[in-house]
PDB file of C-alpha atoms in Angstrom:
ATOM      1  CA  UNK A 374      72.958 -31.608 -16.658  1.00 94.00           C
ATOM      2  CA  UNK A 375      70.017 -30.422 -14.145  1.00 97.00           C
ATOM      3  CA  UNK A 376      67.251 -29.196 -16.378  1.00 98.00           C
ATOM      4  CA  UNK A 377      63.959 -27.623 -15.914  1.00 98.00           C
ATOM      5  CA  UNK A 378      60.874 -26.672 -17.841  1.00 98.00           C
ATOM      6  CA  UNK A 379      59.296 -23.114 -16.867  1.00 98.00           C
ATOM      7  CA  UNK A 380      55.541 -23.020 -18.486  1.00 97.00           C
ATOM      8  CA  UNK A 381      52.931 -21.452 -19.424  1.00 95.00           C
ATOM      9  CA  UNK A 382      50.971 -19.423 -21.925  1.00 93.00           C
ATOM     10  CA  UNK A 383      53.155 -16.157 -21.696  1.00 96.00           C
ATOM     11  CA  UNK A 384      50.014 -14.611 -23.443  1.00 95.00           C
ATOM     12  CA  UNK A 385      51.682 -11.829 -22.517  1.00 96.00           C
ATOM     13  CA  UNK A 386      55.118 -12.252 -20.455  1.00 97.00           C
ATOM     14  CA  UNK A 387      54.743 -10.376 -17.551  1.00 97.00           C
ATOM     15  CA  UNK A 388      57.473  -8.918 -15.358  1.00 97.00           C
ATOM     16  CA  UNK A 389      56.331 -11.317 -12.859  1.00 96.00           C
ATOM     17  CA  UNK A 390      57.047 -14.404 -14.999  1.00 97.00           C
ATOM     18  CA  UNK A 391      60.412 -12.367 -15.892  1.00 97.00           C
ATOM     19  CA  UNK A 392      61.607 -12.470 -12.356  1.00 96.00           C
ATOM     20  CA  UNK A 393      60.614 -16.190 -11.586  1.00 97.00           C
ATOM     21  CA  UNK A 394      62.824 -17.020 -14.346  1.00 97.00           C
ATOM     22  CA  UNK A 395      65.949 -14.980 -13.475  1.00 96.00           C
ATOM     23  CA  UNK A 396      65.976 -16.493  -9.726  1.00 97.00           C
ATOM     24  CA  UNK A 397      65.529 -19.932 -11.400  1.00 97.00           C
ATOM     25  CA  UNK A 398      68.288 -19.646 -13.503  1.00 97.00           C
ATOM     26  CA  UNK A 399      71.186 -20.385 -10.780  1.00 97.00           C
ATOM     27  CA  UNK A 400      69.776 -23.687 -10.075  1.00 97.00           C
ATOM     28  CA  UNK A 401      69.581 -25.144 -13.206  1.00 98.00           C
ATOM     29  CA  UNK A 402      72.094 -25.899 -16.187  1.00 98.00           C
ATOM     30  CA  UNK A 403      68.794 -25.109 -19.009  1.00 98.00           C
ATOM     31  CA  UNK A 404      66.016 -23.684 -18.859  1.00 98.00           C
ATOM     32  CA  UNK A 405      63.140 -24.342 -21.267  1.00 98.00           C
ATOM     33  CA  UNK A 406      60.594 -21.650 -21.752  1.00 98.00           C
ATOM     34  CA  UNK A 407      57.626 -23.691 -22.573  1.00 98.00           C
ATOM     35  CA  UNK A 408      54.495 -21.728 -24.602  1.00 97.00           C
ATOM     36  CA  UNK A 409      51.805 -24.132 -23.762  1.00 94.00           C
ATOM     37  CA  UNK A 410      49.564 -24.213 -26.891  1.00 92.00           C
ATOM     38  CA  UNK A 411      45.425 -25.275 -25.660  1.00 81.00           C
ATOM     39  CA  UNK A 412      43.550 -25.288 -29.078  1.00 70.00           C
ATOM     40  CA  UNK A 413      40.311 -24.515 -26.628  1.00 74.00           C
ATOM     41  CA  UNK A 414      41.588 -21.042 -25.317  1.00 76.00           C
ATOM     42  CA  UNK A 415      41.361 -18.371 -26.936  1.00 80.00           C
ATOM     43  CA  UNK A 416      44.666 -16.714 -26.932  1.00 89.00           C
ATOM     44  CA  UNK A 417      45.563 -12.549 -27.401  1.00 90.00           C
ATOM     45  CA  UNK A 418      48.950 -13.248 -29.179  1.00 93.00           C
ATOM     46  CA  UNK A 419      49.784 -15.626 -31.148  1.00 93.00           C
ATOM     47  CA  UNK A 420      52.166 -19.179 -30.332  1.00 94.00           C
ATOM     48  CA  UNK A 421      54.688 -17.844 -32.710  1.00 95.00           C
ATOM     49  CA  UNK A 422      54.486 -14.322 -32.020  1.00 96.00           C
ATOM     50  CA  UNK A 423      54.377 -14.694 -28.074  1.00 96.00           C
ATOM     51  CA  UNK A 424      57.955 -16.914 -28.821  1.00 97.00           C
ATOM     52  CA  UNK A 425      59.289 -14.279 -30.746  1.00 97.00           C
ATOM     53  CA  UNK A 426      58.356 -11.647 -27.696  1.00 97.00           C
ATOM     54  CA  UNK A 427      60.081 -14.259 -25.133  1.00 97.00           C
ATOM     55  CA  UNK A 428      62.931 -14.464 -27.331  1.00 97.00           C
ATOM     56  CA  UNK A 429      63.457 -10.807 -27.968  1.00 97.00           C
ATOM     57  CA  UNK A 430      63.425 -10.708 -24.421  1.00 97.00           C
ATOM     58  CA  UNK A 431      65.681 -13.074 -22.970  1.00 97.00           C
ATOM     59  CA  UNK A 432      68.035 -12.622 -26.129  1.00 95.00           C
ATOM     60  CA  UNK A 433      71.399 -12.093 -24.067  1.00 94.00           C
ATOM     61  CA  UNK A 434      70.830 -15.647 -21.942  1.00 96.00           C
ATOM     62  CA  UNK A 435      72.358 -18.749 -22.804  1.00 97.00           C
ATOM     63  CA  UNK A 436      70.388 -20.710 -20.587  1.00 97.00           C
ATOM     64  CA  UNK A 437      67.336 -20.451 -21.669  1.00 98.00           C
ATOM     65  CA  UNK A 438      65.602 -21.922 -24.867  1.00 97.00           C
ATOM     66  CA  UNK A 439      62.385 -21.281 -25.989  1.00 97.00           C
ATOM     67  CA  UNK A 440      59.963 -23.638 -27.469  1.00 98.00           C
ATOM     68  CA  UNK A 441      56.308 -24.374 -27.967  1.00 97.00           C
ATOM     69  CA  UNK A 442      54.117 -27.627 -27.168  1.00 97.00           C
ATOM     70  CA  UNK A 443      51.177 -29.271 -27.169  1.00 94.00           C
ATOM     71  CA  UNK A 444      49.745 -31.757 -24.775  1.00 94.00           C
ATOM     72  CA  UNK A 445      50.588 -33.016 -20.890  1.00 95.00           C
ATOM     73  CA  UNK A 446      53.484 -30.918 -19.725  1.00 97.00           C
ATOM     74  CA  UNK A 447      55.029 -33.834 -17.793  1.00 97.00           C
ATOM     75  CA  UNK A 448      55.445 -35.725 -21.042  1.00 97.00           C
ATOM     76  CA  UNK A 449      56.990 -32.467 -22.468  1.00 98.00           C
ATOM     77  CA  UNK A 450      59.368 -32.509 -19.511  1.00 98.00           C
ATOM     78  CA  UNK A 451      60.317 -36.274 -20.520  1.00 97.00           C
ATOM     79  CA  UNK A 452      60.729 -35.484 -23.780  1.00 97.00           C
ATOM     80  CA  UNK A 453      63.186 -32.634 -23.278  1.00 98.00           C
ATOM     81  CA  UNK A 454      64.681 -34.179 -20.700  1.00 98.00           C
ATOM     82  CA  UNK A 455      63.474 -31.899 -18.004  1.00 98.00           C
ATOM     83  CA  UNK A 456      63.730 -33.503 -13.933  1.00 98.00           C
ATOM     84  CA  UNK A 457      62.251 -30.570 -13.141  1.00 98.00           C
ATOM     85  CA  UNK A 458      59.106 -28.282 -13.708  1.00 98.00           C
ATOM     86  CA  UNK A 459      59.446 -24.410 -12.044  1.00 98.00           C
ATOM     87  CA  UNK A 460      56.017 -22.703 -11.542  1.00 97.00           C
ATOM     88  CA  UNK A 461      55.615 -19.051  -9.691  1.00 96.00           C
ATOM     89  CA  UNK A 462      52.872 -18.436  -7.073  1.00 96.00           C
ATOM     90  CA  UNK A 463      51.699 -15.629  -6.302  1.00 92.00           C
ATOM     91  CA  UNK A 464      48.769 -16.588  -4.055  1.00 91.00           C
ATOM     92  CA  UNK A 465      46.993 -19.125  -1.515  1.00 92.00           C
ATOM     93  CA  UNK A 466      45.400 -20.310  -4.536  1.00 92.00           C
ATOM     94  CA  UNK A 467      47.962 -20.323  -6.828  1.00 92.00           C
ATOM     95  CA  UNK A 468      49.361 -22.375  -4.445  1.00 95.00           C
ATOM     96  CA  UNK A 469      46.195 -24.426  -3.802  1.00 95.00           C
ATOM     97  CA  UNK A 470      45.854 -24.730  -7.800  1.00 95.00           C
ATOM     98  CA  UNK A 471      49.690 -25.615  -8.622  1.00 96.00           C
ATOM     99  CA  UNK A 472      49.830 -28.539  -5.693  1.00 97.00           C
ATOM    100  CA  UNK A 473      47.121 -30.630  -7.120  1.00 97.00           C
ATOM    101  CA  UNK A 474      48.545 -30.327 -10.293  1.00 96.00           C
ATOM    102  CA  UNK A 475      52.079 -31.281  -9.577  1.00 97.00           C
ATOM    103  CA  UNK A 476      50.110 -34.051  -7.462  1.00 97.00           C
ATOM    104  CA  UNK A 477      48.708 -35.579 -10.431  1.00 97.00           C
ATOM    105  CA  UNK A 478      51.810 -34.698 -12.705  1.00 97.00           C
ATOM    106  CA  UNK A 479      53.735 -36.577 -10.211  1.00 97.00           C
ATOM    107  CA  UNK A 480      51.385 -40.169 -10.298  1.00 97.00           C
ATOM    108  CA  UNK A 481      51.702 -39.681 -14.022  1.00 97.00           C
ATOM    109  CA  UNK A 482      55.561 -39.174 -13.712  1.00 98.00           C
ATOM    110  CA  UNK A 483      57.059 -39.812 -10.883  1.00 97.00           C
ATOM    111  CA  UNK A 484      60.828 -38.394 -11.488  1.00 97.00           C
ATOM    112  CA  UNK A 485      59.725 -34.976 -12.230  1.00 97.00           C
ATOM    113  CA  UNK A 486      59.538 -32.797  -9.716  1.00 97.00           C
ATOM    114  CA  UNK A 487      57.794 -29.465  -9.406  1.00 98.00           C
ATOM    115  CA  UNK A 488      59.598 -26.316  -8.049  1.00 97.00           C
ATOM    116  CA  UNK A 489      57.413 -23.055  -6.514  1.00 98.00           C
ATOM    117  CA  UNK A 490      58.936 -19.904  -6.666  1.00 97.00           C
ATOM    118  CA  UNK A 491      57.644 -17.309  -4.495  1.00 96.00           C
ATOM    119  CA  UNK A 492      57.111 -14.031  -6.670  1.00 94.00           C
ATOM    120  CA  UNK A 493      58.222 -10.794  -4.813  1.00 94.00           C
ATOM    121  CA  UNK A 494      55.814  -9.015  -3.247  1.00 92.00           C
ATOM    122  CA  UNK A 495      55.436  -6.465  -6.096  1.00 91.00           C
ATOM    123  CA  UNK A 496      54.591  -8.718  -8.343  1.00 92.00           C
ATOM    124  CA  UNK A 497      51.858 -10.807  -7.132  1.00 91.00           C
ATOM    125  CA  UNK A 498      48.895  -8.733  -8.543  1.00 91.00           C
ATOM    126  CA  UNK A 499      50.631  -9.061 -12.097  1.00 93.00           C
ATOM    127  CA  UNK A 500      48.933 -11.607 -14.278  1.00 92.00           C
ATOM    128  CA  UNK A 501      48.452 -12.122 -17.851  1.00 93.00           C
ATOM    129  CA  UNK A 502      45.049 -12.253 -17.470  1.00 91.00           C
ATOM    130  CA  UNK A 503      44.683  -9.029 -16.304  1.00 94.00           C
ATOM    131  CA  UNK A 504      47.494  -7.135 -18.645  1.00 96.00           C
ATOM    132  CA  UNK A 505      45.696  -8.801 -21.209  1.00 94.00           C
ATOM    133  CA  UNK A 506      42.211  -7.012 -20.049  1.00 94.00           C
ATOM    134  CA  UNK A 507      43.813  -3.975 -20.262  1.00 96.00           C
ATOM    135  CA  UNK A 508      45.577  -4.510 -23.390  1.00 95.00           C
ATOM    136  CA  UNK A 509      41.754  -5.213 -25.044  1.00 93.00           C
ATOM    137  CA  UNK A 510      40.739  -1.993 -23.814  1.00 94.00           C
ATOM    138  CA  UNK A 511      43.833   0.345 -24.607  1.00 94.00           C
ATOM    139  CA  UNK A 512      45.110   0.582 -21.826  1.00 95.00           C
ATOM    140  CA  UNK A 513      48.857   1.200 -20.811  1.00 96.00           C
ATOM    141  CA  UNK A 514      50.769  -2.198 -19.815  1.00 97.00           C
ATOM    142  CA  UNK A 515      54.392  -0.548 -19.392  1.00 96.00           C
ATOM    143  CA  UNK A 516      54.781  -0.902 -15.815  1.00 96.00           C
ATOM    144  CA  UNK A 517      53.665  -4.765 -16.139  1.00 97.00           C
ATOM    145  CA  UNK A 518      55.690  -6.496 -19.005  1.00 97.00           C
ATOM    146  CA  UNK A 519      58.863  -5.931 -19.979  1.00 97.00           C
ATOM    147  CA  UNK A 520      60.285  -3.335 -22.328  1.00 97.00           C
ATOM    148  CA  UNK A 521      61.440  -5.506 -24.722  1.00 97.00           C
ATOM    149  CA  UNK A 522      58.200  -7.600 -24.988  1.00 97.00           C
ATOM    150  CA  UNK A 523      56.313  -4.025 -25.798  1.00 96.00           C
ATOM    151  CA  UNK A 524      56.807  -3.994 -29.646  1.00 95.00           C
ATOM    152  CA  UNK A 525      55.104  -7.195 -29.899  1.00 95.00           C
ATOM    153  CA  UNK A 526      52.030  -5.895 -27.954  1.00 94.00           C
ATOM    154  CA  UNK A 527      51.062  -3.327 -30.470  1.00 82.00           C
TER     155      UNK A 527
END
C-alpha cells in the first residue's frame, strides 16, 4: 500500500492546499492529512477545530485520514507508515524553502521521499498566512477556502 503524508498547519485550509490534495490522491493508496501542532506559534484556529474543518471538508473521501502530531514530520511519516511526504509550491522560494527541508528530512530518513506539487496558477497567491490576515481584520475569505471549511471560520 503506497502511502503519503500531506502537512501542514491548515490554519486555515485554503483552496490551494484543497487542490494539491485532490491531484495527489491518484498516486497514492492513503493519504494522511497531517495538522502539524508547534507549541511556539501562535495559531488562529485551534488543532481540534482546524481537524474538524478538514474533516467536514473532505467528508465524502475514503482516502484520506486526518490526524494531528507533534514533533519531526519524517518520524511521523515512519510512524504511519508513510514512504512518502507531498508538499505544494507555489513559488521560487517555496521551492528554495521545501528542498532544504526534504534535504535534511532525507539524511534523517532516508526511505522517505518528498513529492512537490505544482499549484495551478490561480492559486499561488493563496496562503494561510494571508487568509488568516484578513480573517483578523473582517475581511471576506470566500473566494480563498473552501465552502465547507467557512462555518468553522466564524
Amino acid at each position: 500500500m503506497k502511502i503519503a503524508l500531506f502537512p501542514g498547519s491548515f490554519d486555515p485550509i485554503t483552496k490551494a492546499h484543497v487542490d494539491i490534495l485532490k491531484r495527489s490522491l491518484s498516486l497514492f493508496d492513503k493519504i494522511y492529512v497531517g495538522i502539524g501542532v508547534n507549541s511556539s506559534k501562535q495559531s488562529l484556529i485551534s488543532a481540534d477545530k482546524r481537524l474538524e474543518m478538514i474533516t467536514a471538508v473532505f467528508k465524502d473521501e475514503p482516502k484520506l485520514e486526518m490526524v494531528t502530531y507533534e514533533g519531526l514530520t519524517v518520524n511521523f511519516c515512519q510512524k504511519i507508515g508513510a514512504s512518502h511526504m507531498i508538499r505544494g509550491i507555489r513559488t521560487v522560494s517555496d521551492f528554495e524553502y521545501e528542498k532544504a527541508i526534504a534535504q535534511m528530512n532525507h539524511a534523517l530518513i532516508p526511505e522517505i521521499e518528498s513529492i512537490f506539487i505544482v499549484s495551478k496558477p490561480g492559486y499561488s497567491s493563496i496562503s494561510s498566512t494571508i487568509v488568516r490576515d484578513i480573517l483578523r481584520f473582517g475581511g471576506d475569505v470566500t473566494q480563498f477556502v473552501p465552502s465547507a471549511a467557512l462555518p468553522f471560520l466564524k
